């Protein structure tokens, strides 16, 4: 248990808590760590990335600032000097951006696309990543289309006040470089 706040038995599913570390965590971080361990057991995997994803999917959208808090949890419990740990933090960041993009944050979609392009240039053999780039790109175009169509439709049917407001929100959304919604 040294150095880790919790662990799980893959045979019994019993969760072991290292209270010395666990007690220092915030309520969100405790929940994330618990779900991470449950993920190891439920998926019967030793893969840390999969367990992180499991925890993220359980908590995202259910807590305030769940995106930033998920990244923050890994930054808190992992070692920033460890290459594998750095990869887990980066992967969580990408997961949060992707979720945000898929939930309508155009700025997040743009940032996700930019990051994924960089990743795929450096590592062409990762087809999952390349696929993610394309999905993010499609999603961004889709969002842009929806916003544009919404604007045109409103111009035709609604009064100028609402229309200006919509345009203003759109400009604000575009002005943000990367701001995670939650
Ligand atoms: Zn783990």
CSV table of C-alpha atoms and ligand atoms in Angstrom, one decimal:
chain,number,residue,atom,x,y,z
A,1,UNK,CA,0.0,0.0,0.0
A,2,UNK,CA,3.0,2.3,0.2
A,3,UNK,CA,2.6,5.5,-1.8
A,4,UNK,CA,-0.9,4.8,-2.9
A,5,UNK,CA,-4.2,6.0,-1.2
A,6,UNK,CA,-6.1,2.8,-2.0
A,7,UNK,CA,-5.9,-0.6,-3.6
A,8,UNK,CA,-8.4,-3.4,-4.5
A,9,UNK,CA,-8.2,-7.2,-4.5
A,10,UNK,CA,-8.9,-8.4,-8.1
A,11,UNK,CA,-10.2,-11.7,-6.6
A,12,UNK,CA,-12.5,-10.5,-3.8
A,13,UNK,CA,-13.2,-6.9,-4.8
A,14,UNK,CA,-12.3,-5.8,-1.3
A,15,UNK,CA,-11.1,-2.2,-1.2
A,16,UNK,CA,-8.1,-1.3,0.9
A,17,UNK,CA,-7.7,2.2,2.1
A,18,UNK,CA,-4.4,3.7,3.1
A,19,UNK,CA,-5.9,6.2,5.5
A,20,UNK,CA,-2.6,8.1,6.0
A,21,UNK,CA,-2.9,9.3,2.3
A,22,UNK,CA,-6.6,8.8,1.7
A,23,UNK,CA,-7.7,11.1,4.6
A,24,UNK,CA,-5.9,14.0,3.1
A,25,UNK,CA,-7.9,14.0,-0.1
A,26,UNK,CA,-10.9,16.1,-0.9
A,27,UNK,CA,-14.4,14.4,-1.1
A,28,UNK,CA,-14.2,14.4,-4.9
A,29,UNK,CA,-10.7,13.0,-4.8
A,30,UNK,CA,-11.7,10.2,-2.4
A,31,UNK,CA,-14.6,9.3,-4.7
A,32,UNK,CA,-12.4,9.3,-7.7
A,33,UNK,CA,-9.8,7.1,-6.0
A,34,UNK,CA,-12.6,4.7,-4.9
A,35,UNK,CA,-14.1,4.5,-8.4
A,36,UNK,CA,-10.6,4.0,-9.9
A,37,UNK,CA,-10.2,0.9,-7.7
A,38,UNK,CA,-13.7,-0.3,-8.4
A,39,UNK,CA,-12.8,0.1,-12.1
A,40,UNK,CA,-9.8,-2.2,-11.7
A,41,UNK,CA,-12.1,-4.8,-10.2
A,42,UNK,CA,-15.1,-4.5,-12.4
A,43,UNK,CA,-13.0,-4.5,-15.6
A,44,UNK,CA,-10.6,-7.0,-14.1
A,45,UNK,CA,-7.7,-4.9,-15.4
A,46,UNK,CA,-4.3,-3.8,-14.1
A,47,UNK,CA,-4.4,-1.0,-16.7
A,48,UNK,CA,-4.2,2.4,-14.9
A,49,UNK,CA,-5.5,4.3,-17.9
A,50,UNK,CA,-8.6,2.2,-18.1
A,51,UNK,CA,-9.2,2.5,-14.3
A,52,UNK,CA,-8.8,6.3,-14.6
A,53,UNK,CA,-11.3,6.4,-17.5
A,54,UNK,CA,-13.8,4.3,-15.5
A,55,UNK,CA,-13.6,6.7,-12.5
A,56,UNK,CA,-13.9,9.7,-14.8
A,57,UNK,CA,-17.0,8.3,-16.5
A,58,UNK,CA,-18.6,7.6,-13.2
A,59,UNK,CA,-18.1,11.1,-11.8
A,60,UNK,CA,-18.1,13.5,-14.8
A,61,UNK,CA,-21.1,15.9,-14.8
A,62,UNK,CA,-22.2,14.7,-11.4
A,63,UNK,CA,-20.0,17.0,-9.4
A,64,UNK,CA,-19.2,20.7,-9.8
A,65,UNK,CA,-16.1,21.3,-11.9
A,66,UNK,CA,-15.8,17.5,-12.4
A,67,UNK,CA,-13.5,17.9,-15.4
A,68,UNK,CA,-10.9,20.1,-13.6
A,69,UNK,CA,-11.3,18.0,-10.4
A,70,UNK,CA,-10.6,14.8,-12.3
A,71,UNK,CA,-7.3,16.2,-13.6
A,72,UNK,CA,-6.6,17.7,-10.2
A,73,UNK,CA,-7.0,14.3,-8.5
A,74,UNK,CA,-4.4,12.7,-10.7
A,75,UNK,CA,-2.1,15.7,-10.2
A,76,UNK,CA,-2.4,15.3,-6.5
A,77,UNK,CA,-2.0,11.6,-6.1
A,78,UNK,CA,0.6,10.9,-8.9
A,79,UNK,CA,4.2,11.8,-9.2
A,80,UNK,CA,4.8,14.6,-11.7
A,81,UNK,CA,8.4,13.4,-12.3
A,82,UNK,CA,7.3,9.9,-13.3
A,83,UNK,CA,6.9,9.5,-17.1
A,84,UNK,CA,4.0,7.0,-16.8
A,85,UNK,CA,2.2,9.2,-14.3
A,86,UNK,CA,2.7,12.2,-16.6
A,87,UNK,CA,1.0,10.2,-19.4
A,88,UNK,CA,-1.9,9.5,-17.1
A,89,UNK,CA,-2.4,13.1,-16.3
A,90,UNK,CA,-2.1,14.1,-20.0
A,91,UNK,CA,-4.6,11.4,-20.9
A,92,UNK,CA,-7.1,12.7,-18.3
A,93,UNK,CA,-6.7,16.2,-19.7
A,94,UNK,CA,-7.5,14.9,-23.2
A,95,UNK,CA,-10.5,12.9,-21.8
A,96,UNK,CA,-11.9,16.0,-20.1
A,97,UNK,CA,-11.4,18.1,-23.2
A,98,UNK,CA,-13.1,15.5,-25.4
A,99,UNK,CA,-16.1,15.3,-23.0
A,100,UNK,CA,-16.4,19.1,-22.9
A,101,UNK,CA,-16.2,19.3,-26.7
A,102,UNK,CA,-18.9,16.6,-27.0
A,103,UNK,CA,-21.1,18.6,-24.7
A,104,UNK,CA,-21.0,21.7,-26.8
A,105,UNK,CA,-17.8,23.6,-25.8
A,106,UNK,CA,-16.4,24.8,-29.1
A,107,UNK,CA,-13.2,26.1,-27.5
A,108,UNK,CA,-12.6,22.7,-25.9
A,109,UNK,CA,-13.2,21.0,-29.3
A,110,UNK,CA,-10.7,23.2,-31.0
A,111,UNK,CA,-8.1,22.6,-28.3
A,112,UNK,CA,-8.7,18.9,-28.3
A,113,UNK,CA,-8.3,18.8,-32.1
A,114,UNK,CA,-5.0,20.8,-31.8
A,115,UNK,CA,-3.6,18.5,-29.1
A,116,UNK,CA,-4.6,15.3,-31.0
A,117,UNK,CA,-3.0,16.6,-34.2
A,118,UNK,CA,0.2,17.1,-32.3
A,119,UNK,CA,0.0,13.7,-30.7
A,120,UNK,CA,-0.8,11.9,-34.0
A,121,UNK,CA,2.2,13.7,-35.7
A,122,UNK,CA,4.5,12.3,-33.1
A,123,UNK,CA,3.0,8.9,-33.0
A,124,UNK,CA,1.5,7.9,-36.3
A,125,UNK,CA,0.9,4.3,-35.3
A,126,UNK,CA,-1.7,5.1,-32.8
A,127,UNK,CA,-4.9,4.5,-34.8
A,128,UNK,CA,-7.1,5.2,-31.8
A,129,UNK,CA,-5.6,8.6,-31.5
A,130,UNK,CA,-6.0,9.3,-35.2
A,131,UNK,CA,-9.7,8.3,-35.0
A,132,UNK,CA,-10.2,10.6,-32.0
A,133,UNK,CA,-8.7,13.5,-34.1
A,134,UNK,CA,-11.2,12.9,-36.8
A,135,UNK,CA,-14.1,12.5,-34.4
A,136,UNK,CA,-13.1,15.8,-32.7
A,137,UNK,CA,-12.9,17.5,-36.1
A,138,UNK,CA,-16.3,16.2,-37.1
A,139,UNK,CA,-17.8,17.3,-33.8
A,140,UNK,CA,-16.3,20.8,-34.2
A,141,UNK,CA,-17.8,21.2,-37.7
A,142,UNK,CA,-21.1,19.9,-36.4
A,143,UNK,CA,-21.1,22.4,-33.6
A,144,UNK,CA,-20.2,25.2,-35.9
A,145,UNK,CA,-23.0,24.2,-38.2
A,146,UNK,CA,-25.5,24.1,-35.4
A,147,UNK,CA,-24.5,27.5,-34.1
A,148,UNK,CA,-24.6,29.0,-37.6
A,149,UNK,CA,-28.0,27.5,-38.5
A,150,UNK,CA,-29.4,28.5,-35.2
A,151,UNK,CA,-28.3,32.1,-35.9
A,152,UNK,CA,-29.8,32.2,-39.3
A,153,UNK,CA,-33.1,30.7,-38.1
A,154,UNK,CA,-33.3,33.2,-35.3
A,155,UNK,CA,-32.6,36.1,-37.7
A,156,UNK,CA,-35.6,35.0,-39.7
A,157,UNK,CA,-38.0,34.4,-36.9
A,158,UNK,CA,-37.1,36.2,-33.7
A,159,UNK,CA,-36.5,39.8,-32.7
A,160,UNK,CA,-33.1,41.6,-33.0
A,161,UNK,CA,-32.5,41.6,-29.3
A,162,UNK,CA,-32.3,37.9,-28.9
A,163,UNK,CA,-30.4,37.6,-32.0
A,164,UNK,CA,-27.7,40.0,-30.8
A,165,UNK,CA,-27.5,38.1,-27.6
A,166,UNK,CA,-27.0,34.8,-29.4
A,167,UNK,CA,-24.3,36.4,-31.5
A,168,UNK,CA,-22.6,37.8,-28.4
A,169,UNK,CA,-22.6,34.4,-26.7
A,170,UNK,CA,-21.2,32.9,-29.8
A,171,UNK,CA,-18.4,35.4,-30.0
A,172,UNK,CA,-17.6,34.9,-26.3
A,173,UNK,CA,-17.4,31.2,-26.8
A,174,UNK,CA,-15.1,31.6,-29.7
A,175,UNK,CA,-12.9,34.1,-27.8
A,176,UNK,CA,-12.2,31.6,-25.1
A,177,UNK,CA,-9.0,29.7,-26.0
A,178,UNK,CA,-9.5,26.8,-23.6
A,179,UNK,CA,-11.9,27.0,-20.7
A,180,UNK,CA,-13.3,23.8,-19.4
A,181,UNK,CA,-16.9,24.2,-18.6
A,182,UNK,CA,-16.9,22.2,-15.4
B,1,LIG,ZN1,-4.8,1.8,-10.2
